[in-house]
Short mmCIF file of N, CA and C in Angstrom, two decimals:
data_model
loop_
_atom_site.label_atom_id
_atom_site.label_comp_id
_atom_site.label_asym_id
_atom_site.label_seq_id
_atom_site.Cartn_x
_atom_site.Cartn_y
_atom_site.Cartn_z
N MET A 6 1.01 -1.31 0.19
CA MET A 6 -0.41 -0.09 -0.09
C MET A 6 0.88 1.10 0.17
N SER A 7 0.45 2.30 -0.75
CA SER A 7 1.09 3.47 -0.87
C SER A 7 0.70 4.35 0.26
N ALA A 8 1.67 5.32 0.98
CA ALA A 8 1.39 6.11 1.89
C ALA A 8 0.22 7.45 1.60
N SER A 9 0.01 7.40 0.07
CA SER A 9 -1.06 8.10 -0.47
C SER A 9 -2.49 7.58 -0.52
N TRP A 10 -2.55 6.83 0.25
CA TRP A 10 -3.87 5.96 0.27
C TRP A 10 -4.10 5.23 1.68
N THR A 11 -5.38 5.15 1.99
CA THR A 11 -6.07 4.88 3.16
C THR A 11 -6.70 4.16 2.87
N ASN A 12 -7.01 2.74 3.18
CA ASN A 12 -8.27 1.98 2.95
C ASN A 12 -9.00 2.50 1.90
N GLY A 13 -8.47 2.61 0.51
CA GLY A 13 -9.01 3.16 -0.57
C GLY A 13 -9.51 4.41 -0.56
N TRP A 14 -8.96 5.21 -0.01
CA TRP A 14 -9.02 6.60 0.07
C TRP A 14 -7.82 7.34 -0.09
N TYR A 15 -7.76 8.46 -1.19
CA TYR A 15 -6.53 8.96 -1.63
C TYR A 15 -6.44 9.93 -0.91
N ARG A 16 -5.27 10.29 -0.09
CA ARG A 16 -5.13 11.36 0.72
C ARG A 16 -5.08 12.80 0.17
N PHE A 17 -4.91 12.96 -1.12
CA PHE A 17 -4.82 14.35 -1.56
C PHE A 17 -5.88 14.87 -2.37
N ALA A 18 -7.18 13.87 -2.30
CA ALA A 18 -8.46 14.47 -2.85
C ALA A 18 -9.32 15.03 -1.56
N LYS A 19 -10.35 15.76 -1.71
CA LYS A 19 -11.12 16.04 -0.96
C LYS A 19 -12.24 15.38 -0.54
N HIS A 20 -12.60 14.84 0.56
CA HIS A 20 -13.27 13.68 1.02
C HIS A 20 -14.69 14.43 1.42
N ILE A 21 -15.66 13.80 0.42
CA ILE A 21 -17.15 14.13 0.75
C ILE A 21 -17.67 13.09 0.63
N PRO A 22 -18.12 12.03 1.79
CA PRO A 22 -18.59 10.56 1.67
C PRO A 22 -19.61 10.53 1.27
N SER A 23 -20.50 9.95 0.40
CA SER A 23 -21.08 9.35 0.01
C SER A 23 -21.80 8.29 0.29
N PRO A 24 -23.62 8.18 0.82
CA PRO A 24 -24.06 6.51 1.08
C PRO A 24 -24.22 5.93 0.12
N ASN A 25 -24.12 6.59 -1.08
CA ASN A 25 -24.28 5.49 -2.23
C ASN A 25 -23.65 4.51 -2.75
N PHE A 26 -23.10 3.43 -1.92
CA PHE A 26 -22.30 2.61 -2.34
C PHE A 26 -22.04 1.01 -1.99
N GLY A 27 -21.54 0.18 -1.72
CA GLY A 27 -21.85 -1.43 -1.33
C GLY A 27 -20.82 -2.01 -1.31
N PRO A 28 -20.38 -3.04 -0.96
CA PRO A 28 -19.58 -4.16 -0.69
C PRO A 28 -18.92 -4.70 -1.97
N ARG A 29 -17.74 -4.79 -2.53
CA ARG A 29 -17.39 -5.29 -3.94
C ARG A 29 -17.65 -6.93 -3.66
N PRO A 30 -18.16 -7.55 -4.59
CA PRO A 30 -18.10 -9.23 -4.71
C PRO A 30 -17.28 -9.59 -4.20
N GLN A 31 -17.15 -10.39 -3.08
CA GLN A 31 -15.75 -11.47 -2.56
C GLN A 31 -14.69 -11.47 -3.88
N GLY A 32 -13.85 -11.22 -3.54
CA GLY A 32 -12.63 -11.44 -4.70
C GLY A 32 -12.63 -10.74 -5.65
N MET A 33 -13.49 -10.25 -6.02
CA MET A 33 -13.63 -9.02 -7.13
C MET A 33 -12.03 -8.15 -7.34
N GLN A 34 -11.38 -8.40 -8.59
CA GLN A 34 -10.19 -7.40 -8.77
C GLN A 34 -11.07 -5.89 -9.49
N THR A 35 -10.49 -4.94 -9.07
CA THR A 35 -10.92 -3.63 -9.43
C THR A 35 -9.93 -3.48 -10.75
N ASP A 36 -10.72 -3.69 -11.82
CA ASP A 36 -9.85 -3.88 -13.06
C ASP A 36 -10.03 -2.82 -14.53
N LEU A 37 -10.86 -2.06 -13.97
CA LEU A 37 -11.42 -1.20 -14.86
C LEU A 37 -11.76 0.35 -14.35
N LEU A 38 -11.34 1.44 -14.77
CA LEU A 38 -11.70 2.58 -14.81
C LEU A 38 -12.37 2.87 -15.56
N VAL A 39 -13.78 3.46 -14.90
CA VAL A 39 -14.75 4.65 -16.36
C VAL A 39 -14.83 5.89 -15.87
N LEU A 40 -14.53 6.59 -17.00
CA LEU A 40 -14.50 8.11 -17.35
C LEU A 40 -15.86 8.47 -17.58
N HIS A 41 -16.59 9.23 -16.93
CA HIS A 41 -17.93 9.62 -17.14
C HIS A 41 -17.69 11.58 -17.20
N SER A 42 -19.05 12.00 -17.46
CA SER A 42 -19.13 13.41 -17.65
C SER A 42 -20.64 13.96 -16.99
N ILE A 43 -20.65 14.55 -16.07
CA ILE A 43 -21.71 14.97 -15.58
C ILE A 43 -21.79 16.84 -15.38
N SER A 44 -22.99 17.07 -15.34
CA SER A 44 -22.97 18.44 -15.05
C SER A 44 -24.27 18.56 -14.03
N LEU A 45 -24.79 19.67 -13.47
CA LEU A 45 -26.31 19.45 -12.98
C LEU A 45 -26.25 21.25 -12.44
N PRO A 46 -27.38 21.73 -13.10
CA PRO A 46 -28.43 21.09 -14.30
C PRO A 46 -27.47 21.17 -15.20
N PRO A 47 -28.13 19.96 -16.46
CA PRO A 47 -26.99 19.84 -17.34
C PRO A 47 -26.34 21.48 -18.24
N GLY A 48 -25.17 21.03 -18.60
CA GLY A 48 -24.54 22.65 -19.05
C GLY A 48 -24.30 23.36 -18.26
N GLU A 49 -24.34 23.45 -16.81
CA GLU A 49 -24.02 24.51 -15.93
C GLU A 49 -22.97 24.09 -14.66
N TYR A 50 -22.11 24.69 -14.95
CA TYR A 50 -20.87 24.20 -13.96
C TYR A 50 -20.31 25.23 -12.87
N SER A 51 -21.34 25.86 -12.04
CA SER A 51 -21.11 26.17 -10.69
C SER A 51 -22.20 25.76 -9.54
N GLY A 52 -21.46 26.12 -8.51
CA GLY A 52 -22.42 25.39 -7.63
C GLY A 52 -22.15 24.04 -7.03
N ASP A 53 -22.82 23.41 -6.11
CA ASP A 53 -22.57 22.35 -5.33
C ASP A 53 -23.43 21.19 -5.72
N ALA A 54 -24.49 21.10 -7.10
CA ALA A 54 -25.31 20.43 -6.94
C ALA A 54 -24.88 18.92 -7.22
N ILE A 55 -23.77 18.71 -7.79
CA ILE A 55 -23.40 17.54 -8.29
C ILE A 55 -23.08 16.36 -6.77
N GLN A 56 -22.16 17.34 -6.17
CA GLN A 56 -21.72 16.87 -4.80
C GLN A 56 -23.17 16.52 -3.91
N ALA A 57 -24.04 17.71 -4.05
CA ALA A 57 -25.11 17.15 -3.08
C ALA A 57 -25.84 16.13 -3.81
N PHE A 58 -26.04 15.76 -5.25
CA PHE A 58 -26.75 14.51 -5.87
C PHE A 58 -26.11 13.50 -4.76
N PHE A 59 -24.31 13.17 -5.55
CA PHE A 59 -24.14 12.21 -4.91
C PHE A 59 -24.13 11.80 -3.46
N THR A 60 -24.56 13.07 -2.84
CA THR A 60 -24.69 12.65 -1.23
C THR A 60 -26.29 12.56 -0.84
N ASN A 61 -27.17 12.62 -1.78
CA ASN A 61 -28.63 12.54 -1.51
C ASN A 61 -29.01 13.77 -0.76
N THR A 62 -28.23 14.96 -0.72
CA THR A 62 -28.79 16.26 0.10
C THR A 62 -29.28 17.16 -1.37
N LEU A 63 -29.52 16.84 -2.31
CA LEU A 63 -29.73 17.98 -3.67
C LEU A 63 -31.44 18.27 -3.32
N ASP A 64 -31.50 19.65 -3.39
CA ASP A 64 -33.02 20.13 -3.09
C ASP A 64 -33.11 20.17 -4.54
N HIS A 65 -34.17 18.96 -4.67
CA HIS A 65 -35.01 18.59 -5.81
C HIS A 65 -35.85 19.93 -6.48
N ASP A 66 -36.21 20.76 -5.70
CA ASP A 66 -37.03 21.68 -6.28
C ASP A 66 -36.16 22.84 -6.71
N ALA A 67 -34.88 23.12 -6.20
CA ALA A 67 -34.01 24.06 -6.62
C ALA A 67 -34.09 24.50 -8.29
N HIS A 68 -34.65 23.33 -9.19
CA HIS A 68 -34.10 23.04 -10.67
C HIS A 68 -35.14 22.49 -11.32
N PRO A 69 -35.67 22.65 -12.39
CA PRO A 69 -36.71 21.70 -12.83
C PRO A 69 -36.14 20.67 -13.16
N TYR A 70 -34.88 20.35 -13.66
CA TYR A 70 -34.31 19.26 -14.11
C TYR A 70 -34.10 18.52 -13.18
N PHE A 71 -33.80 18.75 -11.84
CA PHE A 71 -33.69 18.26 -10.56
C PHE A 71 -34.67 17.11 -10.29
N ASP A 72 -36.31 17.51 -10.79
CA ASP A 72 -37.23 16.66 -10.35
C ASP A 72 -37.00 15.49 -10.87
N LEU A 73 -36.53 15.51 -12.56
CA LEU A 73 -36.46 14.14 -13.32
C LEU A 73 -35.30 13.06 -12.32
N ILE A 74 -34.77 13.39 -11.56
CA ILE A 74 -33.52 12.63 -11.11
C ILE A 74 -34.19 12.44 -9.48
N ARG A 75 -35.28 12.70 -9.10
CA ARG A 75 -35.48 12.60 -7.85
C ARG A 75 -35.66 11.17 -7.28
N GLY A 76 -35.10 10.63 -6.06
CA GLY A 76 -35.02 9.42 -5.88
C GLY A 76 -34.03 8.43 -6.50
N VAL A 77 -32.90 8.97 -7.51
CA VAL A 77 -32.02 8.55 -7.89
C VAL A 77 -30.57 8.07 -6.67
N LYS A 78 -30.20 7.50 -6.55
CA LYS A 78 -29.28 7.01 -5.49
C LYS A 78 -27.87 6.65 -6.62
N VAL A 79 -26.93 7.59 -6.60
CA VAL A 79 -25.85 7.29 -7.66
C VAL A 79 -24.36 7.99 -6.93
N SER A 80 -23.49 7.83 -7.21
CA SER A 80 -22.06 8.33 -6.66
C SER A 80 -20.85 7.69 -7.83
N ALA A 81 -20.05 8.35 -8.12
CA ALA A 81 -18.59 8.15 -8.67
C ALA A 81 -18.17 8.25 -7.39
N HIS A 82 -16.61 7.46 -7.80
CA HIS A 82 -15.67 7.11 -6.71
C HIS A 82 -14.77 8.98 -6.70
N PHE A 83 -14.61 9.37 -7.99
CA PHE A 83 -14.27 10.63 -7.89
C PHE A 83 -14.94 11.66 -8.68
N LEU A 84 -14.62 12.79 -8.66
CA LEU A 84 -15.28 13.86 -9.32
C LEU A 84 -14.32 15.28 -9.34
N ILE A 85 -13.90 15.07 -10.56
CA ILE A 85 -12.93 16.37 -11.43
C ILE A 85 -13.97 17.38 -11.60
N ARG A 86 -13.48 18.72 -10.83
CA ARG A 86 -14.37 20.04 -11.22
C ARG A 86 -13.72 20.61 -12.66
N ARG A 87 -14.37 21.50 -12.95
CA ARG A 87 -13.50 22.28 -13.96
C ARG A 87 -12.29 23.11 -13.61
N GLY A 88 -12.43 23.43 -12.30
CA GLY A 88 -10.73 24.19 -11.77
C GLY A 88 -10.23 23.29 -12.02
N GLY A 89 -10.45 21.98 -11.65
CA GLY A 89 -8.97 20.50 -11.25
C GLY A 89 -9.30 20.26 -9.79
N GLU A 90 -10.19 20.57 -9.53
CA GLU A 90 -10.51 20.12 -7.66
C GLU A 90 -10.57 18.74 -7.88
N LEU A 91 -9.97 17.75 -6.84
CA LEU A 91 -10.59 16.25 -7.35
C LEU A 91 -11.27 16.34 -5.60
N ILE A 92 -12.54 15.53 -6.00
CA ILE A 92 -13.23 14.99 -4.86
C ILE A 92 -13.59 13.60 -4.85
N GLN A 93 -13.42 12.67 -3.87
CA GLN A 93 -13.21 11.63 -3.63
C GLN A 93 -14.96 11.34 -2.62
N PHE A 94 -15.60 10.34 -3.20
CA PHE A 94 -16.81 10.13 -2.35
C PHE A 94 -17.17 8.86 -1.98
N VAL A 95 -16.38 8.08 -2.64
CA VAL A 95 -16.72 6.59 -1.96
C VAL A 95 -15.02 6.16 -2.23
N SER A 96 -14.70 5.30 -1.31
CA SER A 96 -13.23 4.65 -1.08
C SER A 96 -13.24 3.73 -2.41
N CYS A 97 -12.25 3.46 -3.22
CA CYS A 97 -12.10 2.56 -4.48
C CYS A 97 -12.00 1.49 -3.94
N ASP A 98 -11.79 1.23 -2.64
CA ASP A 98 -11.79 -0.53 -2.20
C ASP A 98 -13.59 -1.03 -2.07
N GLN A 99 -14.57 0.32 -2.60
CA GLN A 99 -15.93 -0.16 -2.30
C GLN A 99 -16.39 -0.10 -3.68
N ARG A 100 -17.65 -0.55 -3.84
CA ARG A 100 -18.30 -0.33 -4.97
C ARG A 100 -19.47 0.73 -4.85
N ALA A 101 -18.92 2.02 -5.65
CA ALA A 101 -19.75 3.16 -5.80
C ALA A 101 -20.69 2.71 -7.07
N TRP A 102 -21.48 3.53 -6.94
CA TRP A 102 -23.22 3.13 -7.82
C TRP A 102 -22.82 4.24 -9.26
N HIS A 103 -22.23 4.04 -9.65
CA HIS A 103 -21.56 5.21 -11.11
C HIS A 103 -22.27 4.50 -12.57
N ALA A 104 -22.03 3.49 -12.96
CA ALA A 104 -22.53 2.89 -14.10
C ALA A 104 -23.61 2.11 -14.33
N GLY A 105 -24.35 2.05 -13.57
CA GLY A 105 -25.81 1.74 -13.82
C GLY A 105 -25.82 0.06 -14.18
N VAL A 106 -26.92 -0.17 -15.12
CA VAL A 106 -27.06 -1.27 -15.71
C VAL A 106 -25.90 -1.22 -16.85
N SER A 107 -24.79 -2.12 -16.82
CA SER A 107 -23.85 -1.84 -17.84
C SER A 107 -22.91 -3.38 -17.99
N THR A 108 -22.36 -3.21 -18.78
CA THR A 108 -21.47 -4.39 -19.51
C THR A 108 -19.75 -3.77 -19.84
N HIS A 109 -18.94 -4.49 -19.91
CA HIS A 109 -17.72 -4.06 -20.27
C HIS A 109 -17.00 -5.39 -20.65
N ALA A 110 -16.43 -5.59 -21.70
CA ALA A 110 -15.40 -6.99 -22.54
C ALA A 110 -16.42 -8.14 -21.89
N GLY A 111 -17.54 -7.93 -22.15
CA GLY A 111 -18.75 -9.57 -21.92
C GLY A 111 -19.02 -9.39 -20.42
N ARG A 112 -18.49 -8.43 -19.36
CA ARG A 112 -18.73 -8.79 -18.08
C ARG A 112 -19.97 -7.65 -17.59
N ILE A 113 -20.74 -8.22 -17.10
CA ILE A 113 -22.02 -7.67 -16.14
C ILE A 113 -21.55 -6.62 -14.95
N ASN A 114 -22.34 -5.64 -14.77
CA ASN A 114 -22.31 -5.16 -13.69
C ASN A 114 -21.04 -4.38 -13.21
N CYS A 115 -20.67 -3.41 -14.13
CA CYS A 115 -19.33 -2.97 -14.12
C CYS A 115 -19.04 -2.00 -12.54
N ASN A 116 -20.05 -1.54 -12.44
CA ASN A 116 -19.81 -1.44 -10.78
C ASN A 116 -19.19 -2.42 -9.69
N ASP A 117 -18.96 -3.88 -9.82
CA ASP A 117 -18.42 -4.24 -9.19
C ASP A 117 -17.24 -4.52 -9.32
N PHE A 118 -16.58 -4.28 -10.40
CA PHE A 118 -14.89 -4.25 -11.00
C PHE A 118 -14.36 -3.34 -11.45
N SER A 119 -14.81 -1.59 -10.97
CA SER A 119 -14.34 -0.69 -11.38
C SER A 119 -14.42 0.66 -10.63
N ILE A 120 -13.83 1.28 -10.84
CA ILE A 120 -13.30 2.85 -10.17
C ILE A 120 -14.20 3.81 -10.95
N GLY A 121 -15.19 4.75 -10.62
CA GLY A 121 -15.66 5.43 -11.75
C GLY A 121 -15.18 6.80 -11.26
N ILE A 122 -14.64 7.81 -12.35
CA ILE A 122 -14.35 9.02 -12.34
C ILE A 122 -15.35 9.75 -13.13
N GLU A 123 -15.71 11.05 -12.79
CA GLU A 123 -16.52 11.81 -13.21
C GLU A 123 -15.87 13.03 -13.71
N LEU A 124 -15.99 13.48 -14.90
CA LEU A 124 -15.54 15.08 -15.12
C LEU A 124 -16.67 15.81 -15.28
N GLU A 125 -16.71 17.03 -14.49
CA GLU A 125 -17.68 17.76 -14.68
C GLU A 125 -17.70 18.55 -16.11
N GLY A 126 -18.79 17.97 -16.83
CA GLY A 126 -18.83 18.79 -18.02
C GLY A 126 -20.00 17.70 -18.56
N VAL A 127 -20.08 18.28 -20.18
CA VAL A 127 -21.23 17.36 -20.89
C VAL A 127 -20.52 17.12 -22.61
N GLU A 128 -21.03 15.83 -22.69
CA GLU A 128 -20.57 15.31 -24.02
C GLU A 128 -20.37 16.29 -25.36
N GLY A 129 -19.71 16.24 -26.03
CA GLY A 129 -19.79 17.44 -26.91
C GLY A 129 -19.08 18.62 -26.59
N GLU A 130 -18.92 18.98 -25.31
CA GLU A 130 -17.93 20.48 -25.00
C GLU A 130 -16.60 19.77 -24.35
N ARG A 131 -15.73 20.74 -24.47
CA ARG A 131 -14.21 20.17 -23.95
C ARG A 131 -14.48 20.42 -22.34
N PHE A 132 -13.23 19.42 -22.12
CA PHE A 132 -13.12 19.24 -20.90
C PHE A 132 -11.89 20.76 -20.46
N THR A 133 -11.57 21.17 -19.19
CA THR A 133 -10.41 21.91 -19.23
C THR A 133 -9.48 21.64 -18.83
N ALA A 134 -8.40 22.16 -19.26
CA ALA A 134 -6.92 21.62 -19.19
C ALA A 134 -6.61 21.43 -17.46
N TYR A 135 -7.19 22.26 -16.83
CA TYR A 135 -6.97 21.51 -15.10
C TYR A 135 -7.41 20.41 -14.81
N GLN A 136 -8.68 20.07 -15.70
CA GLN A 136 -9.19 18.59 -15.45
C GLN A 136 -8.28 17.52 -15.96
N TYR A 137 -7.69 17.92 -17.35
CA TYR A 137 -6.89 17.04 -17.78
C TYR A 137 -5.70 17.28 -16.92
N GLU A 138 -5.29 18.01 -16.01
CA GLU A 138 -3.80 17.54 -15.42
C GLU A 138 -4.21 17.11 -14.22
N SER A 139 -5.41 17.23 -13.19
CA SER A 139 -5.75 16.39 -12.23
C SER A 139 -6.14 14.70 -12.78
N LEU A 140 -6.81 14.52 -13.93
CA LEU A 140 -6.73 13.28 -14.38
C LEU A 140 -5.43 12.78 -14.44
N ILE A 141 -4.67 13.01 -14.99
CA ILE A 141 -3.30 12.64 -15.61
C ILE A 141 -2.45 12.49 -14.18
N SER A 142 -2.81 13.33 -13.34
CA SER A 142 -1.76 13.09 -12.14
C SER A 142 -2.39 11.80 -11.09
N LEU A 143 -4.19 11.51 -11.20
CA LEU A 143 -4.76 10.22 -10.56
C LEU A 143 -4.46 9.35 -11.06
N LEU A 144 -4.57 8.89 -12.53
CA LEU A 144 -4.11 7.82 -13.27
C LEU A 144 -3.24 6.99 -12.64
N PRO A 145 -1.93 7.32 -12.86
CA PRO A 145 -1.22 6.75 -12.47
C PRO A 145 -0.94 6.02 -11.34
N LEU A 146 -1.62 6.79 -10.27
CA LEU A 146 -1.60 6.29 -8.96
C LEU A 146 -3.04 5.20 -8.64
N LEU A 147 -3.56 5.48 -9.61
CA LEU A 147 -4.71 4.05 -9.32
C LEU A 147 -4.29 2.91 -10.19
N LEU A 148 -3.57 3.00 -11.43
CA LEU A 148 -2.57 2.25 -12.05
C LEU A 148 -2.03 1.51 -10.85
N THR A 149 -1.30 2.00 -10.00
CA THR A 149 -0.05 1.45 -9.08
C THR A 149 -0.87 0.56 -8.11
N GLN A 150 -1.94 1.19 -7.76
CA GLN A 150 -2.76 0.91 -6.74
C GLN A 150 -3.87 -0.67 -6.73
N TYR A 151 -4.23 -0.52 -7.98
CA TYR A 151 -5.08 -1.38 -8.51
C TYR A 151 -4.76 -2.30 -9.69
N PRO A 152 -5.44 -3.39 -10.04
CA PRO A 152 -4.84 -4.03 -11.28
C PRO A 152 -5.67 -3.88 -12.56
N VAL A 153 -5.48 -2.67 -12.73
CA VAL A 153 -6.55 -1.86 -13.83
C VAL A 153 -5.99 -2.51 -14.90
N ARG A 154 -6.74 -3.05 -16.15
CA ARG A 154 -6.44 -3.69 -17.37
C ARG A 154 -7.02 -2.89 -18.37
N ALA A 155 -8.15 -1.81 -17.99
CA ALA A 155 -8.64 -1.14 -18.95
C ALA A 155 -9.27 0.16 -18.54
N ILE A 156 -9.45 1.09 -19.46
CA ILE A 156 -10.04 2.36 -19.16
C ILE A 156 -10.96 2.71 -20.28
N ALA A 157 -12.20 2.96 -19.89
CA ALA A 157 -13.37 3.26 -20.96
C ALA A 157 -14.20 4.28 -20.38
N GLY A 158 -15.13 4.66 -21.83
CA GLY A 158 -15.67 6.11 -21.38
C GLY A 158 -17.22 5.33 -21.32
N HIS A 159 -17.99 6.22 -20.70
CA HIS A 159 -19.57 5.98 -20.23
C HIS A 159 -20.36 7.16 -20.35
N GLU A 160 -21.33 6.92 -20.84
CA GLU A 160 -22.54 7.84 -20.87
C GLU A 160 -23.83 7.76 -20.57
#
């Protein structure tokens, strides 16, 4: 184990624990990284709506879009904000609820064997240089900590 990690928590990320996780299946290797994009509401990049969504504290009456995701329980392991801030919501040793019904390379339930990283943004728009810098710093650390064999995008 690296001094940068404690029980799946990366010490240089801001920690905002989410209740939206569970145990990984016994003996399951974490060998997939899944990159996502998210903004709440879609196309807006300020405020704390993503963090509130991932921690089940979102005010669903604050924006009409939020009513569409009322009752949804989801969280990635990491979020990289537009300014490059790295936030961790779930220990990488746990199963975050980020990929939903999913398959990768013929395997079902990607949440069981993956780490989810959300980049604040939407498909079709560019991410920021700060986000890429944070992602480029995080990826090698994950690769040395977990037996990652693949990186995939998810929408």
